[in-house]
């Protein structure tokens, strides 16, 4: 009996000791008051590509080429405490700090030479790449270090800026953190067809590795304000930006892909010139490839249901089917124009497929795709495409009168 008791007592003591291990908590943690939380980063081409030599007394050291300027948006303990004391009305809620060099990793580490709070990237929300830099370097080169960094958040959203990227991380609104503002604007997809589905860093890597051309959301900045304005065209073979699609052209891409969650179609009555606005409630698209011998073609079938949101045409009763059919036809014509216009630009000006035609060909005709995938962008530029657009107005409000 005594031996059994001693055995149980030994097991309880051993269990108590083992329980002390998880109770140590975050033994390797760093106090948040001692950190600078990085929430946004912007990359720009350096104004002057100067080669600097960092040498010690023995003449040894390293050479640094000033090729890229990195701007980091930080939330520091000093900024947070100062903002809280002043109610967030006078003090900015963030600090932007820049480094110039040729290595992203080295630039991050050099921040430690200027601050007692090391940068942490666990909360990074956005990455903005300047137009000039995106034209000069492949995206793979620019984001390689961030993809390798275990501390850098892979869900960070990637954008291109028309102009200097660092300007998109500035705000004249008191208490606003530009990186959070940019991140939140993507949620407005349900209200417009001019916002691309968000592309996080981890998804960008797969697009780069695929070798296919694609789009990234473009940002305009002016006087401390920012706006989504079209998209940057990234060529698959080089990974570099080759141009932009404007806002209307981006609308056309959204209709082709069928990935829109909301928005509108603004058109004008041919006879009266008055306004008709169709509000999108649902959208779907199907790209159908056809292969006959060596000839490839596509049919694009677009369907949507929505409502008559605004009607400037006074000559007509919204309750009459004839009027609704006319409004539908006018809106369908506008959608077809948007689609044809952007495909024309893709095929003739940029010679790239950024709307998923090649992907549909890969799925339905894999053998054909293997033959053409190496030079698909060039092949796509000569492919005939037909369009079928059908919009249905299911709701038109209560405006009008019944007879």
Short mmCIF file of C-alpha atoms in Angstrom, two decimals:
data_model
loop_
_atom_site.label_atom_id
_atom_site.label_comp_id
_atom_site.label_asym_id
_atom_site.label_seq_id
_atom_site.Cartn_x
_atom_site.Cartn_y
_atom_site.Cartn_z
CA UNK A 1 0.00 0.00 0.00
CA UNK A 2 2.79 2.40 0.98
CA UNK A 3 4.65 1.50 -2.19
CA UNK A 4 1.58 2.34 -4.31
CA UNK A 5 1.20 5.67 -2.51
CA UNK A 6 4.83 6.57 -3.16
CA UNK A 7 4.42 5.67 -6.81
CA UNK A 8 1.35 7.92 -7.17
CA UNK A 9 3.13 10.70 -5.29
CA UNK A 10 6.10 10.44 -7.66
CA UNK A 11 3.83 10.65 -10.71
CA UNK A 12 2.06 13.74 -9.33
CA UNK A 13 5.37 15.49 -8.68
CA UNK A 14 6.59 14.59 -12.16
CA UNK A 15 3.34 15.86 -13.70
CA UNK A 16 3.65 19.14 -11.76
CA UNK A 17 7.16 19.64 -13.06
CA UNK A 18 6.05 18.96 -16.65
CA UNK A 19 3.21 21.46 -16.29
CA UNK A 20 5.74 24.17 -15.50
CA UNK A 21 7.07 23.98 -19.08
CA UNK A 22 3.98 25.44 -20.86
CA UNK A 23 3.53 27.94 -18.03
CA UNK A 24 6.69 29.71 -19.11
CA UNK A 25 4.49 31.49 -21.69
CA UNK A 26 6.11 33.59 -24.41
CA UNK A 27 9.65 33.22 -23.11
CA UNK A 28 11.10 34.28 -26.49
CA UNK A 29 8.70 37.20 -27.01
CA UNK A 30 9.55 40.86 -27.54
CA UNK A 31 7.61 43.56 -25.75
CA UNK A 32 5.28 45.44 -28.10
CA UNK A 33 6.46 48.73 -26.57
CA UNK A 34 9.91 47.96 -27.98
CA UNK A 35 8.77 47.28 -31.56
CA UNK A 36 8.10 49.33 -34.69
CA UNK A 37 5.16 47.67 -36.45
CA UNK A 38 5.55 47.82 -40.22
CA UNK A 39 2.14 48.14 -41.89
CA UNK A 40 3.11 49.27 -45.40
CA UNK A 41 6.10 49.42 -47.73
CA UNK A 42 6.69 51.33 -50.96
CA UNK A 43 9.45 50.71 -53.51
CA UNK A 44 10.65 53.42 -55.90
CA UNK A 45 13.49 53.77 -58.35
CA UNK A 46 16.25 55.82 -56.72
CA UNK A 47 16.54 59.34 -58.10
CA UNK A 48 20.28 58.94 -58.63
CA UNK A 49 21.99 55.60 -59.10
CA UNK A 50 25.10 56.46 -57.06
CA UNK A 51 27.66 53.85 -56.02
CA UNK A 52 28.71 54.34 -52.42
CA UNK A 53 31.72 52.68 -50.80
CA UNK A 54 31.37 51.90 -47.11
CA UNK A 55 34.99 51.36 -45.99
CA UNK A 56 36.66 51.02 -42.62
CA UNK A 57 40.11 52.26 -41.60
CA UNK A 58 41.80 49.30 -43.28
CA UNK A 59 40.05 50.10 -46.55
CA UNK A 60 37.80 47.07 -46.34
CA UNK A 61 34.01 47.03 -46.53
CA UNK A 62 31.27 46.81 -49.13
CA UNK A 63 29.97 48.68 -52.15
CA UNK A 64 26.34 49.85 -52.16
CA UNK A 65 24.54 50.90 -55.33
CA UNK A 66 21.70 53.35 -54.73
CA UNK A 67 19.18 51.72 -57.06
CA UNK A 68 15.98 51.36 -55.03
CA UNK A 69 14.39 53.55 -52.36
CA UNK A 70 12.30 51.65 -49.83
CA UNK A 71 9.80 53.56 -47.70
CA UNK A 72 8.40 51.81 -44.63
CA UNK A 73 5.25 52.90 -42.86
CA UNK A 74 5.63 52.29 -39.15
CA UNK A 75 3.43 52.47 -36.10
CA UNK A 76 5.81 53.10 -33.23
CA UNK A 77 5.13 53.22 -29.47
CA UNK A 78 6.00 56.94 -29.43
CA UNK A 79 3.46 57.74 -32.17
CA UNK A 80 0.74 55.62 -30.55
CA UNK A 81 1.15 57.20 -27.10
CA UNK A 82 1.33 60.72 -28.52
CA UNK A 83 -1.78 60.16 -30.61
CA UNK A 84 -3.73 58.86 -27.62
CA UNK A 85 -2.82 61.91 -25.53
CA UNK A 86 -3.88 64.36 -28.24
CA UNK A 87 -7.06 62.55 -29.21
CA UNK A 88 -5.75 61.70 -32.68
CA UNK A 89 -6.56 65.14 -34.07
CA UNK A 90 -3.16 66.83 -34.36
CA UNK A 91 -0.61 64.01 -34.34
CA UNK A 92 -0.06 61.68 -37.31
CA UNK A 93 -0.75 58.05 -36.48
CA UNK A 94 2.23 56.76 -38.44
CA UNK A 95 5.85 57.44 -39.36
CA UNK A 96 7.37 56.94 -42.82
CA UNK A 97 11.08 56.26 -43.05
CA UNK A 98 13.13 55.60 -46.19
CA UNK A 99 16.35 53.79 -47.10
CA UNK A 100 18.15 53.66 -50.44
CA UNK A 101 20.33 50.83 -51.70
CA UNK A 102 20.44 47.72 -53.85
CA UNK A 103 19.39 45.04 -51.34
CA UNK A 104 15.93 44.97 -49.74
CA UNK A 105 17.22 42.87 -46.87
CA UNK A 106 20.12 45.20 -46.19
CA UNK A 107 17.86 48.26 -46.27
CA UNK A 108 15.59 46.71 -43.63
CA UNK A 109 18.56 45.97 -41.40
CA UNK A 110 19.98 49.47 -41.85
CA UNK A 111 16.87 50.86 -40.18
CA UNK A 112 18.38 49.47 -36.99
CA UNK A 113 21.20 52.01 -37.34
CA UNK A 114 18.68 54.84 -37.00
CA UNK A 115 16.16 53.55 -34.46
CA UNK A 116 16.15 51.71 -31.14
CA UNK A 117 12.89 49.95 -32.16
CA UNK A 118 13.53 47.21 -34.76
CA UNK A 119 11.10 46.81 -37.66
CA UNK A 120 8.72 43.86 -37.52
CA UNK A 121 6.73 42.87 -40.63
CA UNK A 122 4.15 40.54 -39.07
CA UNK A 123 1.39 43.11 -39.64
CA UNK A 124 2.36 44.30 -43.13
CA UNK A 125 -0.82 45.21 -45.02
CA UNK A 126 0.24 46.66 -48.39
CA UNK A 127 3.18 46.81 -50.77
CA UNK A 128 3.20 49.53 -53.43
CA UNK A 129 5.68 49.44 -56.34
CA UNK A 130 6.36 52.63 -58.28
CA UNK A 131 5.76 52.76 -62.04
CA UNK A 132 9.36 53.60 -62.95
CA UNK A 133 10.75 50.74 -60.87
CA UNK A 134 8.18 48.24 -62.20
CA UNK A 135 9.22 49.09 -65.76
CA UNK A 136 12.93 48.64 -65.00
CA UNK A 137 12.95 45.51 -62.82
CA UNK A 138 10.96 42.28 -62.88
CA UNK A 139 8.52 41.79 -60.02
CA UNK A 140 10.32 38.57 -59.16
CA UNK A 141 13.47 40.56 -58.37
CA UNK A 142 11.57 43.14 -56.35
CA UNK A 143 9.60 40.77 -54.10
CA UNK A 144 12.08 37.90 -53.79
CA UNK A 145 13.38 38.91 -50.35
CA UNK A 146 9.88 39.44 -48.97
CA UNK A 147 8.82 35.97 -50.14
CA UNK A 148 11.84 34.42 -48.42
CA UNK A 149 11.35 36.37 -45.18
CA UNK A 150 9.46 34.30 -42.61
CA UNK A 151 8.46 37.48 -40.77
CA UNK A 152 6.86 39.15 -43.80
CA UNK A 153 3.11 38.57 -44.03
CA UNK A 154 2.26 36.68 -47.28
CA UNK A 155 -1.28 38.12 -47.25
CA UNK A 156 0.15 41.61 -47.84
CA UNK A 157 -1.65 43.13 -50.88
CA UNK A 158 0.46 44.29 -53.84
CA UNK A 159 -0.27 47.42 -55.91
CA UNK A 160 1.39 49.53 -58.61
CA UNK A 161 1.43 53.32 -58.43
CA UNK A 162 1.41 55.76 -61.31
CA UNK A 163 4.11 58.05 -60.02
CA UNK A 164 6.17 57.61 -56.87
CA UNK A 165 4.98 54.81 -54.62
CA UNK A 166 6.01 56.57 -51.41
CA UNK A 167 3.35 59.25 -52.07
CA UNK A 168 0.60 56.64 -51.65
CA UNK A 169 1.69 56.18 -48.02
CA UNK A 170 0.94 59.81 -47.17
CA UNK A 171 -2.35 61.20 -45.90
CA UNK A 172 -3.61 64.64 -44.97
CA UNK A 173 -6.48 63.20 -42.92
CA UNK A 174 -5.75 63.34 -39.19
CA UNK A 175 -5.65 59.95 -37.48
CA UNK A 176 -5.68 58.00 -40.76
CA UNK A 177 -3.09 55.31 -41.45
CA UNK A 178 -2.65 55.17 -45.27
CA UNK A 179 -1.69 51.47 -45.36
CA UNK A 180 -4.92 50.52 -43.56
CA UNK A 181 -6.90 52.88 -45.79
CA UNK A 182 -5.50 51.24 -48.96
CA UNK A 183 -6.14 47.77 -47.59
CA UNK A 184 -9.76 48.61 -46.78
CA UNK A 185 -10.54 50.20 -50.17
CA UNK A 186 -10.39 46.77 -51.83
CA UNK A 187 -13.59 45.83 -49.99
CA UNK A 188 -15.50 48.25 -52.24
CA UNK A 189 -15.53 45.66 -55.06
CA UNK A 190 -19.24 45.12 -54.47
CA UNK A 191 -19.91 48.73 -55.54
CA UNK A 192 -17.85 49.05 -58.73
CA UNK A 193 -16.35 47.08 -61.60
CA UNK A 194 -13.22 49.22 -61.49
CA UNK A 195 -11.49 47.36 -58.67
CA UNK A 196 -9.54 44.17 -59.34
CA UNK A 197 -9.81 41.15 -57.03
CA UNK A 198 -7.04 41.66 -54.45
CA UNK A 199 -3.67 40.05 -55.17
CA UNK A 200 -1.73 39.15 -52.02
CA UNK A 201 2.00 38.54 -52.13
CA UNK A 202 1.62 34.76 -52.02
CA UNK A 203 -0.76 34.80 -55.02
CA UNK A 204 1.56 37.15 -56.89
CA UNK A 205 4.30 34.53 -56.67
CA UNK A 206 2.13 31.94 -58.43
CA UNK A 207 1.31 34.43 -61.19
CA UNK A 208 5.00 35.21 -61.68
CA UNK A 209 5.93 31.52 -61.78
CA UNK A 210 3.17 30.74 -64.31
CA UNK A 211 4.81 32.97 -66.91
CA UNK A 212 1.40 34.38 -67.92
CA UNK A 213 0.65 38.08 -68.22
CA UNK A 214 -1.60 39.63 -65.58
CA UNK A 215 -2.91 42.85 -64.03
CA UNK A 216 -2.20 44.65 -60.76
CA UNK A 217 -4.41 47.38 -59.32
CA UNK A 218 -3.06 50.86 -60.06
CA UNK A 219 -3.12 53.72 -57.55
CA UNK A 220 -3.00 57.46 -58.19
CA UNK A 221 -1.92 59.84 -55.44
CA UNK A 222 -2.17 63.62 -55.27
CA UNK A 223 -2.13 66.09 -52.38
CA UNK A 224 -2.32 63.37 -49.73
CA UNK A 225 -5.29 61.63 -51.38
CA UNK A 226 -5.31 58.31 -53.22
CA UNK A 227 -7.56 56.70 -55.81
CA UNK A 228 -7.78 53.37 -57.58
CA UNK A 229 -7.36 54.24 -61.26
CA UNK A 230 -7.23 51.32 -63.68
CA UNK A 231 -4.60 48.59 -63.70
CA UNK A 232 -0.94 47.99 -64.55
CA UNK A 233 -0.19 45.43 -67.27
CA UNK A 234 2.55 42.95 -66.30
CA UNK A 235 4.06 40.98 -69.18
CA UNK A 236 4.51 37.33 -68.30
CA UNK A 237 7.81 36.69 -70.09
CA UNK A 238 9.68 39.58 -68.49
CA UNK A 239 7.70 40.11 -65.28
CA UNK A 240 7.91 43.86 -65.96
CA UNK A 241 5.17 46.44 -66.31
CA UNK A 242 4.59 47.49 -69.92
CA UNK A 243 1.66 49.91 -69.57
CA UNK A 244 -1.71 50.71 -68.04
CA UNK A 245 -5.40 50.04 -68.62
CA UNK A 246 -7.60 52.99 -67.73
CA UNK A 247 -10.72 52.69 -65.57
CA UNK A 248 -13.13 51.94 -68.43
CA UNK A 249 -10.78 49.34 -69.86
CA UNK A 250 -10.57 47.68 -66.47
CA UNK A 251 -14.38 47.53 -66.50
CA UNK A 252 -14.16 45.61 -69.75
CA UNK A 253 -11.76 43.07 -68.19
CA UNK A 254 -14.15 42.62 -65.25
CA UNK A 255 -17.00 41.77 -67.62
CA UNK A 256 -14.83 39.25 -69.52
CA UNK A 257 -13.71 37.47 -66.36
CA UNK A 258 -17.13 37.69 -64.70
CA UNK A 259 -15.50 38.45 -61.35
CA UNK A 260 -17.41 41.64 -60.64
CA UNK A 261 -19.48 41.78 -57.46
CA UNK A 262 -21.36 44.96 -58.25
CA UNK A 263 -21.23 48.25 -60.09
CA UNK A 264 -23.08 49.94 -62.90
CA UNK A 265 -23.27 50.45 -66.65
CA UNK A 266 -23.83 54.01 -67.79
CA UNK A 267 -25.16 54.47 -71.30
CA UNK A 268 -27.19 56.98 -73.32
CA UNK A 269 -30.36 56.61 -75.34
CA UNK A 270 -29.48 56.89 -79.05
CA UNK A 271 -32.49 59.06 -79.99
CA UNK A 272 -32.69 61.43 -77.03
CA UNK A 273 -29.11 61.28 -75.77
CA UNK A 274 -30.48 60.95 -72.24
CA UNK A 275 -28.99 58.85 -69.46
CA UNK A 276 -29.70 55.18 -68.65
CA UNK A 277 -27.92 53.55 -65.67
CA UNK A 278 -28.03 49.78 -65.18
CA UNK A 279 -27.02 48.59 -61.70
CA UNK A 280 -25.38 45.15 -61.58
CA UNK A 281 -26.83 42.64 -59.13
CA UNK A 282 -25.13 39.54 -60.56
CA UNK A 283 -22.61 38.83 -63.29
CA UNK A 284 -21.22 35.71 -64.91
CA UNK A 285 -19.06 35.06 -67.93
CA UNK A 286 -17.97 32.00 -69.87
CA UNK A 287 -15.02 32.00 -72.28
CA UNK A 288 -15.48 29.22 -74.85
CA UNK A 289 -12.42 28.25 -76.94
CA UNK A 290 -12.73 26.71 -80.42
CA UNK A 291 -9.98 24.87 -82.27
CA UNK A 292 -10.21 23.96 -85.95
CA UNK A 293 -6.92 22.68 -87.27
CA UNK A 294 -4.38 25.36 -86.41
CA UNK A 295 -7.00 28.09 -86.02
CA UNK A 296 -7.99 29.14 -82.49
CA UNK A 297 -10.98 31.36 -81.73
CA UNK A 298 -13.07 32.29 -78.72
CA UNK A 299 -16.68 33.07 -77.88
CA UNK A 300 -17.32 35.17 -74.78
CA UNK A 301 -20.78 34.70 -73.23
CA UNK A 302 -21.72 37.35 -70.66
CA UNK A 303 -24.92 37.35 -68.59
CA UNK A 304 -26.08 39.71 -65.90
CA UNK A 305 -29.18 40.57 -63.90
CA UNK A 306 -29.75 43.99 -62.41
CA UNK A 307 -32.02 46.97 -62.00
CA UNK A 308 -32.76 50.23 -63.70
CA UNK A 309 -31.02 52.51 -61.21
CA UNK A 310 -31.33 55.81 -63.08
CA UNK A 311 -33.37 56.80 -66.08
CA UNK A 312 -33.10 60.17 -67.77
CA UNK A 313 -35.31 59.18 -70.69
CA UNK A 314 -38.63 60.97 -70.21
CA UNK A 315 -40.36 59.48 -73.24
CA UNK A 316 -41.26 56.03 -71.97
CA UNK A 317 -43.01 54.15 -69.18
CA UNK A 318 -40.57 52.05 -67.07
CA UNK A 319 -43.38 49.54 -66.43
CA UNK A 320 -43.71 48.68 -70.13
CA UNK A 321 -41.78 45.66 -71.45
CA UNK A 322 -40.94 47.51 -74.65
CA UNK A 323 -39.21 50.27 -72.69
CA UNK A 324 -37.31 47.76 -70.51
CA UNK A 325 -36.14 45.83 -73.56
CA UNK A 326 -34.89 49.05 -75.09
CA UNK A 327 -32.99 49.95 -71.89
CA UNK A 328 -31.50 46.45 -71.83
CA UNK A 329 -30.33 46.70 -75.44
CA UNK A 330 -28.69 50.08 -74.84
CA UNK A 331 -26.86 48.72 -71.77
CA UNK A 332 -25.84 45.53 -73.60
CA UNK A 333 -24.37 47.62 -76.38
CA UNK A 334 -22.30 49.59 -73.86
CA UNK A 335 -20.97 46.40 -72.21
CA UNK A 336 -20.03 45.00 -75.62
CA UNK A 337 -18.21 48.26 -76.39
CA UNK A 338 -16.25 48.07 -73.12
CA UNK A 339 -15.24 44.46 -73.81
CA UNK A 340 -14.27 44.99 -77.46
CA UNK A 341 -12.31 48.13 -76.58
CA UNK A 342 -10.11 46.47 -73.94
CA UNK A 343 -9.54 43.32 -76.02
CA UNK A 344 -8.44 45.55 -78.89
CA UNK A 345 -5.89 47.20 -76.61
CA UNK A 346 -4.66 43.86 -75.27
CA UNK A 347 -4.25 42.39 -78.75
CA UNK A 348 -2.98 45.34 -80.78
CA UNK A 349 -1.13 47.67 -78.40
CA UNK A 350 0.31 45.43 -75.68
CA UNK A 351 -0.04 41.97 -77.29
CA UNK A 352 -0.79 40.28 -73.97
CA UNK A 353 -3.60 38.15 -72.59
CA UNK A 354 -4.56 39.44 -69.15
CA UNK A 355 -8.19 38.24 -69.16
CA UNK A 356 -7.79 34.46 -68.88
CA UNK A 357 -8.31 33.34 -72.49
CA UNK A 358 -5.18 31.19 -72.40
CA UNK A 359 -6.23 29.57 -69.14
CA UNK A 360 -9.54 28.47 -70.65
CA UNK A 361 -7.70 27.04 -73.66
CA UNK A 362 -5.37 25.16 -71.28
CA UNK A 363 -8.34 23.59 -69.48
CA UNK A 364 -10.41 22.59 -72.52
CA UNK A 365 -7.64 21.83 -75.06
CA UNK A 366 -4.50 20.88 -73.10
CA UNK A 367 -2.68 19.42 -76.12
CA UNK A 368 -3.19 22.58 -78.13
CA UNK A 369 -2.12 24.67 -75.16
CA UNK A 370 1.18 22.82 -74.83
CA UNK A 371 1.97 23.77 -78.43
CA UNK A 372 1.18 27.48 -78.10
CA UNK A 373 1.88 28.35 -74.47
CA UNK A 374 5.50 29.47 -75.03
CA UNK A 375 4.39 32.27 -77.37
CA UNK A 376 0.78 32.59 -76.25
CA UNK A 377 0.74 36.37 -75.95
CA UNK A 378 1.84 36.69 -79.58
CA UNK A 379 -0.66 34.04 -80.72
CA UNK A 380 -3.45 35.70 -78.73
CA UNK A 381 -2.88 39.01 -80.52
CA UNK A 382 -4.18 37.45 -83.76
CA UNK A 383 -7.03 35.31 -82.38
CA UNK A 384 -10.62 36.20 -83.45
CA UNK A 385 -13.06 36.74 -80.58
CA UNK A 386 -16.87 36.92 -80.69
CA UNK A 387 -19.09 38.34 -77.94
CA UNK A 388 -22.59 37.55 -76.73
CA UNK A 389 -23.97 39.88 -74.04
CA UNK A 390 -27.34 39.45 -72.32
CA UNK A 391 -28.50 41.77 -69.55
CA UNK A 392 -31.84 41.36 -67.76
CA UNK A 393 -33.54 44.19 -65.87
CA UNK A 394 -35.44 42.51 -63.03
CA UNK A 395 -36.09 45.58 -60.91
CA UNK A 396 -36.92 49.11 -61.96
CA UNK A 397 -38.19 50.74 -58.77
CA UNK A 398 -41.61 52.37 -58.56
CA UNK A 399 -40.96 55.33 -60.83
CA UNK A 400 -43.48 55.75 -63.65
CA UNK A 401 -47.20 55.30 -63.95
CA UNK A 402 -49.49 52.45 -64.88
CA UNK A 403 -52.27 53.00 -67.38
#
